[in-house]
mmCIF file of C-alpha atoms in Angstrom:
data_model
loop_
_atom_site.group_PDB
_atom_site.id
_atom_site.type_symbol
_atom_site.label_atom_id
_atom_site.label_comp_id
_atom_site.label_asym_id
_atom_site.label_seq_id
_atom_site.Cartn_x
_atom_site.Cartn_y
_atom_site.Cartn_z
ATOM 1 C CA MET E 1 36.309 123.988 70.676
ATOM 2 C CA ASN E 2 37.650 121.741 67.902
ATOM 3 C CA THR E 3 39.318 123.288 64.853
ATOM 4 C CA LEU E 4 40.074 121.763 61.446
ATOM 5 C CA ALA E 5 43.596 121.070 62.719
ATOM 6 C CA ASP E 6 42.055 118.702 65.287
ATOM 7 C CA ASN E 7 40.639 116.413 62.583
ATOM 8 C CA PRO E 8 41.918 112.876 61.967
ATOM 9 C CA VAL E 9 44.653 112.127 59.443
ATOM 10 C CA ILE E 10 45.050 109.352 56.862
ATOM 11 C CA ILE E 11 48.658 108.152 57.097
ATOM 12 C CA GLU E 12 48.581 105.312 54.556
ATOM 13 C CA ALA E 13 46.355 104.254 51.665
ATOM 14 C CA LEU E 14 46.530 101.134 49.501
ATOM 15 C CA ARG E 15 44.446 99.160 47.051
ATOM 16 C CA THR E 16 44.502 96.027 44.973
ATOM 17 C CA PRO E 17 44.615 96.103 41.210
ATOM 18 C CA ILE E 18 41.102 96.410 39.796
ATOM 19 C CA GLY E 19 39.900 93.362 37.885
ATOM 20 C CA THR E 20 37.026 92.943 35.475
ATOM 21 C CA THR E 21 34.306 90.591 36.720
ATOM 22 C CA GLY E 22 35.123 87.084 35.559
ATOM 23 C CA GLY E 23 38.662 88.232 34.731
ATOM 24 C CA VAL E 24 41.905 88.162 36.675
ATOM 25 C CA PHE E 25 40.132 87.819 40.037
ATOM 26 C CA ALA E 26 37.456 85.385 38.892
ATOM 27 C CA ASP E 27 38.173 83.054 41.830
ATOM 28 C CA GLN E 28 38.973 85.641 44.501
ATOM 29 C CA THR E 29 36.643 86.197 47.467
ATOM 30 C CA THR E 30 36.199 89.348 49.535
ATOM 31 C CA THR E 31 38.687 87.858 51.994
ATOM 32 C CA ASP E 32 41.211 87.087 49.255
ATOM 33 C CA LEU E 33 41.073 90.712 48.097
ATOM 34 C CA ALA E 34 40.775 92.606 51.383
ATOM 35 C CA ALA E 35 43.082 90.620 53.669
ATOM 36 C CA PRO E 36 46.334 91.413 51.792
ATOM 37 C CA VAL E 37 45.517 95.143 51.826
ATOM 38 C CA LEU E 38 44.724 95.092 55.546
ATOM 39 C CA GLY E 39 47.815 93.022 56.227
ATOM 40 C CA GLU E 40 50.050 95.466 54.371
ATOM 41 C CA LEU E 41 48.496 98.433 56.182
ATOM 42 C CA ASP E 42 49.107 96.617 59.474
ATOM 43 C CA ALA E 43 52.743 95.946 58.527
ATOM 44 C CA ARG E 44 53.274 99.652 57.760
ATOM 45 C CA LEU E 45 51.886 100.941 61.061
ATOM 46 C CA PRO E 46 54.308 103.145 62.989
ATOM 47 C CA THR E 47 56.051 101.418 65.875
ATOM 48 C CA GLY E 48 53.946 101.402 69.013
ATOM 49 C CA THR E 49 50.611 101.711 67.264
ATOM 50 C CA GLY E 50 47.946 99.156 66.396
ATOM 51 C CA PHE E 51 44.482 99.121 64.919
ATOM 52 C CA GLY E 52 41.612 99.822 67.278
ATOM 53 C CA GLU E 53 38.991 98.830 64.694
ATOM 54 C CA VAL E 54 38.608 97.647 61.112
ATOM 55 C CA VAL E 55 35.655 98.836 59.030
ATOM 56 C CA LEU E 56 34.960 97.926 55.404
ATOM 57 C CA GLY E 57 32.183 98.679 52.952
ATOM 58 C CA ASN E 58 30.704 95.848 50.890
ATOM 59 C CA VAL E 59 27.589 95.617 48.718
ATOM 60 C CA ARG E 60 25.408 92.527 49.046
ATOM 61 C CA GLY E 61 28.387 90.246 49.423
ATOM 62 C CA PRO E 62 28.907 86.919 51.194
ATOM 63 C CA GLY E 63 27.577 87.983 54.610
ATOM 64 C CA GLY E 64 29.261 86.910 57.819
ATOM 65 C CA ASP E 65 30.826 90.354 58.390
ATOM 66 C CA PRO E 66 33.467 90.339 55.601
ATOM 67 C CA ALA E 67 35.508 92.968 57.445
ATOM 68 C CA ARG E 68 35.929 90.670 60.434
ATOM 69 C CA VAL E 69 36.821 87.658 58.309
ATOM 70 C CA ALA E 70 39.354 89.658 56.266
ATOM 71 C CA ALA E 71 40.915 91.192 59.382
ATOM 72 C CA LEU E 72 41.402 87.760 60.952
ATOM 73 C CA ALA E 73 42.818 86.387 57.690
ATOM 74 C CA ALA E 74 45.230 89.337 57.604
ATOM 75 C CA GLY E 75 46.619 88.345 60.998
ATOM 76 C CA ILE E 76 45.224 91.363 62.832
ATOM 77 C CA ASP E 77 44.793 90.753 66.564
ATOM 78 C CA PRO E 78 41.457 88.988 67.220
ATOM 79 C CA ALA E 79 40.846 91.517 70.002
ATOM 80 C CA VAL E 80 40.364 94.210 67.319
ATOM 81 C CA PRO E 81 36.656 94.526 66.394
ATOM 82 C CA ALA E 82 35.484 94.829 62.805
ATOM 83 C CA LEU E 83 32.393 96.184 61.079
ATOM 84 C CA THR E 84 30.976 95.835 57.557
ATOM 85 C CA LEU E 85 28.842 98.660 56.111
ATOM 86 C CA ASP E 86 26.551 98.723 53.078
ATOM 87 C CA ARG E 87 25.684 102.093 51.577
ATOM 88 C CA GLN E 88 25.576 100.715 48.045
ATOM 89 C CA CYS E 89 28.351 102.166 45.866
ATOM 90 C CA GLY E 90 29.135 104.694 48.612
ATOM 91 C CA SER E 91 30.062 101.919 51.051
ATOM 92 C CA GLY E 92 33.835 102.371 50.891
ATOM 93 C CA MET E 93 33.525 106.097 51.524
ATOM 94 C CA ALA E 94 30.967 105.414 54.274
ATOM 95 C CA ALA E 95 33.571 103.290 56.048
ATOM 96 C CA ILE E 96 36.061 106.150 55.879
ATOM 97 C CA GLU E 97 33.424 108.582 57.129
ATOM 98 C CA TYR E 98 32.709 106.187 60.009
ATOM 99 C CA ALA E 99 36.433 106.027 60.830
ATOM 100 C CA TRP E 100 36.602 109.826 60.765
ATOM 101 C CA HIS E 101 33.835 110.154 63.333
ATOM 102 C CA ARG E 102 35.369 107.413 65.488
ATOM 103 C CA CYS E 103 38.795 109.040 65.493
ATOM 104 C CA ARG E 104 37.237 112.380 66.401
ATOM 105 C CA SER E 105 35.470 110.857 69.389
ATOM 106 C CA GLN E 106 38.286 108.690 70.767
ATOM 107 C CA PRO E 107 42.030 108.337 70.208
ATOM 108 C CA GLY E 108 43.312 105.460 68.147
ATOM 109 C CA VAL E 109 44.003 103.969 64.751
ATOM 110 C CA VAL E 110 41.353 102.656 62.336
ATOM 111 C CA ALA E 111 41.654 100.714 59.084
ATOM 112 C CA ALA E 112 38.806 101.757 56.800
ATOM 113 C CA GLY E 113 37.905 101.036 53.199
ATOM 114 C CA GLY E 114 35.892 98.688 51.055
ATOM 115 C CA VAL E 115 35.882 95.477 49.062
ATOM 116 C CA GLN E 116 33.842 94.018 46.223
ATOM 117 C CA ALA E 117 34.287 90.541 44.783
ATOM 118 C CA ALA E 118 31.517 90.591 42.195
ATOM 119 C CA SER E 119 33.021 87.546 40.476
ATOM 120 C CA THR E 120 32.400 85.328 43.499
ATOM 121 C CA GLN E 121 29.344 87.072 44.916
ATOM 122 C CA PRO E 122 26.723 84.514 45.963
ATOM 123 C CA ILE E 123 23.709 83.996 43.738
ATOM 124 C CA THR E 124 20.593 85.187 45.546
ATOM 125 C CA LEU E 125 17.017 83.991 45.017
ATOM 126 C CA TRP E 126 13.641 85.346 46.074
ATOM 127 C CA PRO E 127 11.632 82.534 47.680
ATOM 128 C CA GLY E 128 8.791 81.166 45.576
ATOM 129 C CA ARG E 129 5.183 81.828 46.579
ATOM 130 C CA ASP E 130 1.984 79.883 45.996
ATOM 131 C CA GLY E 131 3.872 76.939 44.569
ATOM 132 C CA GLU E 132 6.024 79.041 42.229
ATOM 133 C CA PRO E 133 9.756 78.260 42.040
ATOM 134 C CA PRO E 134 12.300 80.727 43.439
ATOM 135 C CA SER E 135 13.217 83.618 41.163
ATOM 136 C CA SER E 136 16.589 85.257 40.708
ATOM 137 C CA PHE E 137 17.398 88.413 42.642
ATOM 138 C CA ASP E 138 18.652 90.649 39.830
ATOM 139 C CA ARG E 139 19.213 93.855 41.749
ATOM 140 C CA ALA E 140 18.287 95.398 45.051
ATOM 141 C CA PRO E 141 15.457 97.946 45.129
ATOM 142 C CA PHE E 142 16.885 101.402 45.787
ATOM 143 C CA ALA E 143 13.565 103.078 46.592
ATOM 144 C CA PRO E 144 9.959 101.942 47.188
ATOM 145 C CA PRO E 145 6.864 103.161 45.338
ATOM 146 C CA PRO E 146 5.835 105.807 44.431
ATOM 147 C CA TRP E 147 9.463 106.385 43.382
ATOM 148 C CA LEU E 148 10.205 105.094 39.893
ATOM 149 C CA ASP E 149 13.459 103.445 41.071
ATOM 150 C CA PRO E 150 15.081 103.414 37.608
ATOM 151 C CA ASP E 151 18.013 101.202 36.716
ATOM 152 C CA MET E 152 21.309 103.075 36.910
ATOM 153 C CA GLY E 153 21.889 103.152 33.173
ATOM 154 C CA VAL E 154 18.355 104.317 32.467
ATOM 155 C CA MET E 155 18.790 107.093 35.014
ATOM 156 C CA ALA E 156 22.060 108.193 33.388
ATOM 157 C CA ASP E 157 20.436 108.185 29.948
ATOM 158 C CA ARG E 158 17.565 110.322 31.218
ATOM 159 C CA LEU E 159 19.995 112.801 32.767
ATOM 160 C CA ALA E 160 21.811 113.063 29.447
ATOM 161 C CA ALA E 161 18.558 113.793 27.622
ATOM 162 C CA GLU E 162 17.250 116.259 30.213
ATOM 163 C CA LEU E 163 20.521 118.172 30.458
ATOM 164 C CA HIS E 164 21.460 117.982 26.765
ATOM 165 C CA ILE E 165 24.686 116.048 27.295
ATOM 166 C CA SER E 166 25.468 114.716 23.831
ATOM 167 C CA ARG E 167 26.663 111.254 22.885
ATOM 168 C CA GLU E 168 29.829 112.807 21.434
ATOM 169 C CA ARG E 169 30.631 114.587 24.690
ATOM 170 C CA GLN E 170 30.080 111.377 26.672
ATOM 171 C CA ASP E 171 32.305 109.386 24.338
ATOM 172 C CA ARG E 172 34.998 112.051 24.444
ATOM 173 C CA TYR E 173 34.974 111.935 28.244
ATOM 174 C CA ALA E 174 35.207 108.124 28.196
ATOM 175 C CA LEU E 175 38.081 108.235 25.713
ATOM 176 C CA ARG E 176 39.922 110.706 27.913
ATOM 177 C CA SER E 177 39.402 108.469 30.974
ATOM 178 C CA HIS E 178 40.789 105.396 29.194
ATOM 179 C CA THR E 179 43.710 107.321 27.707
ATOM 180 C CA ARG E 180 44.645 108.801 31.045
ATOM 181 C CA ALA E 181 44.352 105.516 32.930
ATOM 182 C CA SER E 182 46.198 103.364 30.409
ATOM 183 C CA THR E 183 48.994 105.937 30.160
ATOM 184 C CA ALA E 184 49.317 106.126 33.952
ATOM 185 C CA ARG E 185 49.181 102.349 34.342
ATOM 186 C CA ASP E 186 51.834 101.732 31.706
ATOM 187 C CA ALA E 187 54.078 104.405 33.227
ATOM 188 C CA GLY E 188 53.867 102.749 36.656
ATOM 189 C CA ASP E 189 52.069 105.689 38.227
ATOM 190 C CA PHE E 190 49.779 103.378 40.244
ATOM 191 C CA ASP E 191 52.489 100.995 41.428
ATOM 192 C CA ALA E 192 53.107 102.602 44.836
ATOM 193 C CA GLU E 193 49.457 102.305 45.859
ATOM 194 C CA ILE E 194 48.892 98.728 44.686
ATOM 195 C CA VAL E 195 49.153 95.537 46.729
ATOM 196 C CA PRO E 196 49.551 92.633 44.248
ATOM 197 C CA ILE E 197 46.950 89.869 44.413
ATOM 198 C CA ALA E 198 47.469 86.395 42.943
ATOM 199 C CA ARG E 199 50.502 87.753 41.039
ATOM 200 C CA VAL E 200 48.352 90.464 39.451
ATOM 201 C CA ARG E 201 50.021 93.866 39.693
ATOM 202 C CA ARG E 202 48.171 95.992 37.124
ATOM 203 C CA ASP E 203 44.628 97.197 36.596
ATOM 204 C CA GLN E 204 42.876 95.071 33.994
ATOM 205 C CA ARG E 205 40.234 97.336 32.457
ATOM 206 C CA PRO E 206 41.923 100.444 30.898
ATOM 207 C CA ARG E 207 41.984 100.297 27.096
ATOM 208 C CA SER E 208 44.686 102.141 25.169
ATOM 209 C CA GLY E 209 43.243 101.389 21.742
ATOM 210 C CA PHE E 210 39.983 103.309 21.935
ATOM 211 C CA THR E 211 39.297 106.087 19.451
ATOM 212 C CA MET E 212 36.237 108.253 18.955
ATOM 213 C CA ALA E 213 35.416 106.250 15.844
ATOM 214 C CA ARG E 214 35.497 102.962 17.769
ATOM 215 C CA LEU E 215 33.417 104.397 20.612
ATOM 216 C CA ALA E 216 30.833 105.660 18.139
ATOM 217 C CA ARG E 217 30.143 102.076 17.007
ATOM 218 C CA PHE E 218 28.824 100.990 20.417
ATOM 219 C CA PRO E 219 25.007 100.781 20.500
ATOM 220 C CA ALA E 220 22.795 102.318 23.170
ATOM 221 C CA ALA E 221 22.914 100.009 26.163
ATOM 222 C CA PHE E 222 19.861 100.895 28.233
ATOM 223 C CA ARG E 223 17.063 102.240 26.053
ATOM 224 C CA PRO E 224 16.351 102.604 22.316
ATOM 225 C CA GLY E 225 17.805 105.785 20.916
ATOM 226 C CA GLY E 226 19.743 106.457 24.093
ATOM 227 C CA THR E 227 23.258 107.886 24.338
ATOM 228 C CA VAL E 228 24.666 105.809 27.206
ATOM 229 C CA THR E 229 26.685 102.815 25.993
ATOM 230 C CA ALA E 230 28.829 100.084 27.515
ATOM 231 C CA ALA E 231 31.891 102.062 26.449
ATOM 232 C CA ASN E 232 30.974 105.356 28.133
ATOM 233 C CA SER E 233 29.884 103.595 31.325
ATOM 234 C CA CYS E 234 31.834 101.990 34.156
ATOM 235 C CA GLY E 235 32.389 98.254 34.369
ATOM 236 C CA ILE E 236 31.479 95.676 37.017
ATOM 237 C CA ASN E 237 34.668 94.973 38.887
ATOM 238 C CA ASP E 238 36.575 93.283 41.698
ATOM 239 C CA ALA E 239 38.929 95.125 44.077
ATOM 240 C CA ALA E 240 39.674 96.200 47.637
ATOM 241 C CA ALA E 241 41.051 99.450 49.028
ATOM 242 C CA ALA E 242 41.672 100.788 52.526
ATOM 243 C CA VAL E 243 43.338 103.580 54.463
ATOM 244 C CA THR E 244 44.911 103.916 57.882
ATOM 245 C CA MET E 245 43.405 106.797 59.856
ATOM 246 C CA VAL E 246 44.618 108.201 63.185
ATOM 247 C CA ASP E 247 43.275 110.870 65.499
ATOM 248 C CA ALA E 248 44.964 114.277 65.434
ATOM 249 C CA ALA E 249 46.766 113.850 68.766
ATOM 250 C CA THR E 250 48.265 110.540 67.686
ATOM 251 C CA HIS E 251 49.353 112.039 64.379
ATOM 252 C CA ALA E 252 51.063 114.911 66.175
ATOM 253 C CA HIS E 253 53.470 112.369 67.685
ATOM 254 C CA LEU E 254 54.196 110.641 64.377
ATOM 255 C CA ALA E 255 56.846 111.864 61.955
ATOM 256 C CA THR E 256 54.756 110.964 58.942
ATOM 257 C CA PRO E 257 52.945 112.917 56.232
ATOM 258 C CA GLY E 258 49.289 112.302 55.547
ATOM 259 C CA LEU E 259 45.904 113.640 54.549
ATOM 260 C CA ARG E 260 43.963 115.523 57.184
ATOM 261 C CA VAL E 261 40.259 114.853 56.639
ATOM 262 C CA LEU E 262 38.744 118.323 56.894
ATOM 263 C CA ALA E 263 35.154 117.281 56.170
ATOM 264 C CA ALA E 264 33.130 114.160 55.437
ATOM 265 C CA ARG E 265 29.488 114.551 54.482
ATOM 266 C CA THR E 266 26.691 112.327 53.219
ATOM 267 C CA VAL E 267 23.367 113.778 52.073
ATOM 268 C CA GLY E 268 20.074 112.532 50.718
ATOM 269 C CA TYR E 269 18.818 113.355 47.231
ATOM 270 C CA ASP E 270 16.025 112.571 44.759
ATOM 271 C CA PRO E 271 15.959 108.733 44.451
ATOM 272 C CA ASP E 272 14.928 108.938 40.803
ATOM 273 C CA ARG E 273 17.844 111.217 39.840
ATOM 274 C CA PHE E 274 20.433 109.729 42.136
ATOM 275 C CA GLY E 275 23.288 110.273 39.699
ATOM 276 C CA LEU E 276 23.369 113.896 40.870
ATOM 277 C CA GLY E 277 23.619 112.942 44.543
ATOM 278 C CA LEU E 278 27.255 113.950 44.901
ATOM 279 C CA VAL E 279 26.458 117.578 43.987
ATOM 280 C CA PRO E 280 24.860 118.637 47.311
ATOM 281 C CA ALA E 281 27.366 116.465 49.183
ATOM 282 C CA VAL E 282 30.261 118.348 47.584
ATOM 283 C CA ARG E 283 28.697 121.679 48.443
ATOM 284 C CA ALA E 284 28.112 120.645 52.044
ATOM 285 C CA ALA E 285 31.614 119.231 52.527
ATOM 286 C CA LEU E 286 33.290 122.281 51.004
ATOM 287 C CA ASP E 287 31.184 124.526 53.225
ATOM 288 C CA ASP E 288 32.258 122.523 56.291
ATOM 289 C CA ALA E 289 35.900 122.848 55.242
ATOM 290 C CA GLY E 290 35.580 126.562 54.442
ATOM 291 C CA LEU E 291 36.900 126.037 50.916
ATOM 292 C CA GLY E 292 35.754 126.658 47.362
ATOM 293 C CA LEU E 293 36.193 124.407 44.348
ATOM 294 C CA ASP E 294 38.758 126.815 42.930
ATOM 295 C CA GLN E 295 41.009 126.024 45.919
ATOM 296 C CA ILE E 296 40.956 122.253 45.370
ATOM 297 C CA ASP E 297 44.100 120.878 43.734
ATOM 298 C CA ALA E 298 43.016 117.244 43.271
ATOM 299 C CA LEU E 299 39.500 116.160 42.283
ATOM 300 C CA GLU E 300 38.376 112.521 42.161
ATOM 301 C CA PHE E 301 34.706 111.868 41.315
ATOM 302 C CA ASN E 302 33.365 108.372 40.777
ATOM 303 C CA GLU E 303 32.697 107.977 37.063
ATOM 304 C CA ALA E 304 29.686 105.679 37.081
ATOM 305 C CA PHE E 305 28.647 106.966 33.653
ATOM 306 C CA ALA E 306 30.102 109.724 31.511
ATOM 307 C CA ALA E 307 26.637 111.305 31.352
ATOM 308 C CA GLN E 308 26.306 111.209 35.123
ATOM 309 C CA VAL E 309 29.721 112.628 36.013
ATOM 310 C CA LEU E 310 29.374 115.324 33.339
ATOM 311 C CA ALA E 311 25.974 116.282 34.743
ATOM 312 C CA CYS E 312 27.558 116.673 38.172
ATOM 313 C CA ALA E 313 30.437 118.744 36.803
ATOM 314 C CA ASP E 314 28.002 121.035 35.005
ATOM 315 C CA ALA E 315 25.838 121.439 38.112
ATOM 316 C CA LEU E 316 28.925 122.481 40.078
ATOM 317 C CA ASP E 317 30.187 124.760 37.269
ATOM 318 C CA LEU E 318 33.340 122.636 37.251
ATOM 319 C CA ASP E 319 35.703 122.121 34.324
ATOM 320 C CA GLU E 320 35.358 118.417 33.480
ATOM 321 C CA HIS E 321 39.058 118.226 32.515
ATOM 322 C CA ARG E 322 40.035 118.700 36.165
ATOM 323 C CA LEU E 323 38.441 115.405 37.156
ATOM 324 C CA CYS E 324 40.372 112.139 37.567
ATOM 325 C CA PRO E 325 43.578 113.129 35.712
ATOM 326 C CA ARG E 326 44.732 109.502 35.715
ATOM 327 C CA GLY E 327 41.390 108.024 34.802
ATOM 328 C CA GLY E 328 38.391 107.029 36.863
ATOM 329 C CA ALA E 329 35.770 104.312 37.110
ATOM 330 C CA ILE E 330 34.931 104.340 33.389
ATOM 331 C CA SER E 331 38.464 103.178 32.628
ATOM 332 C CA LEU E 332 39.715 101.674 35.895
ATOM 333 C CA GLY E 333 36.423 100.094 36.965
ATOM 334 C CA HIS E 334 33.736 100.442 39.616
ATOM 335 C CA PRO E 335 34.021 97.714 42.282
ATOM 336 C CA TRP E 336 30.966 99.019 44.148
ATOM 337 C CA GLY E 337 31.909 98.534 47.793
ATOM 338 C CA ALA E 338 35.501 99.633 47.218
ATOM 339 C CA SER E 339 35.028 102.565 44.836
ATOM 340 C CA GLY E 340 34.699 105.312 47.450
ATOM 341 C CA ALA E 341 37.858 104.128 49.193
ATOM 342 C CA ILE E 342 39.740 103.954 45.888
ATOM 343 C CA LEU E 343 39.040 107.670 45.414
ATOM 344 C CA LEU E 344 40.801 108.389 48.722
ATOM 345 C CA VAL E 345 43.728 106.160 47.778
ATOM 346 C CA ARG E 346 44.088 108.182 44.583
ATOM 347 C CA LEU E 347 44.060 111.444 46.545
ATOM 348 C CA PHE E 348 46.695 110.078 48.928
ATOM 349 C CA SER E 349 48.957 109.181 46.009
ATOM 350 C CA ARG E 350 48.519 112.529 44.329
ATOM 351 C CA LEU E 351 48.840 114.799 47.351
ATOM 352 C CA VAL E 352 51.126 112.851 49.677
ATOM 353 C CA ARG E 353 53.222 110.469 47.594
ATOM 354 C CA GLU E 354 53.625 112.904 44.688
ATOM 355 C CA GLY E 355 53.179 116.221 46.501
ATOM 356 C CA ALA E 356 50.895 117.533 43.748
ATOM 357 C CA GLY E 357 48.998 120.097 45.795
ATOM 358 C CA ARG E 358 47.455 120.836 49.164
ATOM 359 C CA TYR E 359 43.678 120.230 49.035
ATOM 360 C CA GLY E 360 41.754 117.300 47.615
ATOM 361 C CA LEU E 361 38.115 116.340 47.147
ATOM 362 C CA ALA E 362 36.566 112.916 46.556
ATOM 363 C CA ALA E 363 32.868 112.405 45.849
ATOM 364 C CA ILE E 364 30.449 109.672 44.826
ATOM 365 C CA SER E 365 26.760 109.472 43.916
ATOM 366 C CA ILE E 366 24.825 106.586 45.426
ATOM 367 C CA GLY E 367 21.890 104.509 44.248
ATOM 368 C CA GLY E 368 18.690 105.348 46.076
ATOM 369 C CA GLY E 369 19.380 109.070 46.136
ATOM 370 C CA GLN E 370 22.391 109.798 48.313
ATOM 371 C CA GLY E 371 25.806 111.350 47.849
ATOM 372 C CA SER E 372 29.039 111.449 49.827
ATOM 373 C CA ALA E 373 32.034 113.765 49.704
ATOM 374 C CA VAL E 374 35.317 114.021 51.600
ATOM 375 C CA VAL E 375 37.659 117.025 51.669
ATOM 376 C CA VAL E 376 41.308 116.477 52.625
ATOM 377 C CA GLU E 377 44.451 118.516 53.156
ATOM 378 C CA ALA E 378 48.004 117.279 52.716
ATOM 379 C CA VAL E 379 50.012 117.671 55.933
ATOM 380 C CA HIS E 380 53.679 117.054 56.616
ATOM 381 C CA PRO E 381 55.651 116.445 59.834
ATOM 382 C CA ARG E 382 57.213 119.888 59.764
ATOM 383 C CA GLY E 383 54.313 121.522 57.923
ATOM 384 C CA ASN E 384 50.863 122.579 59.065
#
């Protein structure tokens, strides 16, 4: 019978800087972003080990299995297979969940993460009908009728209204995210987890000059009279992130610290209120791990919108100040296919590189009514 100690372990975790769409990575493809991360993970593998598979999340990108193309560009052995997954903004975490199941079922080493190059994403068109010209493909449908399938911002605004999450509280959360991220960036706190791309070494988006007065001047972004604005929402971004995961038996022979993945769960939820999708996923993952939120030392939730992440914190009876102590997606950015993997990179830095606790939790809500959560435990060669 397997125990939690038999679960796979993340032994390395890296990411690119996060760029704003049309910004520092305006010309970078999924391969340009993901290959350097995979190559650096490959270079850091313990002697005598090699990847058995590469799996990356990507949302509506260039096609052609971006994970395979990036792995080949990184110089990884062509004999190593690769897979690209699309679970919308949960894709990067889905890749890590896939790696977890694979490492539980067979020994080996897997590179898992995600990539999004929104700046160079191909333009997609619906074919014209009855002599009409093609029309632009603005966004993918997340749910069919009779679901309302609201836009993400509209959904967040509705949650804020339903749950009485004020504009001031949203702005204060956004200000805290930017302050935390810009402070951490300027102090070099992210440096150890970043692989430079095209001479870019720092995250582009965090703003140190925001104040509550400045945030209050932003208009409602998604519906008249709403409280969700461009400033208390995430951005559209470019980045890649990935981890190296090994099965428990392999890790037992390696003198390296890491994060044991105690639980990885994805659940379905109401497609019209998908911003709350991480809530049941968190509960399920914590139940699998036999832990409570009060035992978690490091919490990283994807901040799609201040209203959305605050709604999730309230539903879990969780102090919002515990979330993302060095900023989250509102300040750092939300590169869809990579965001779930970035959360795990942040946990690796906090719990392994910095030794700031034992247990960590990462979670993300997903368009279409899903949520994913991963619970980890810091382990050391002479520890647990």
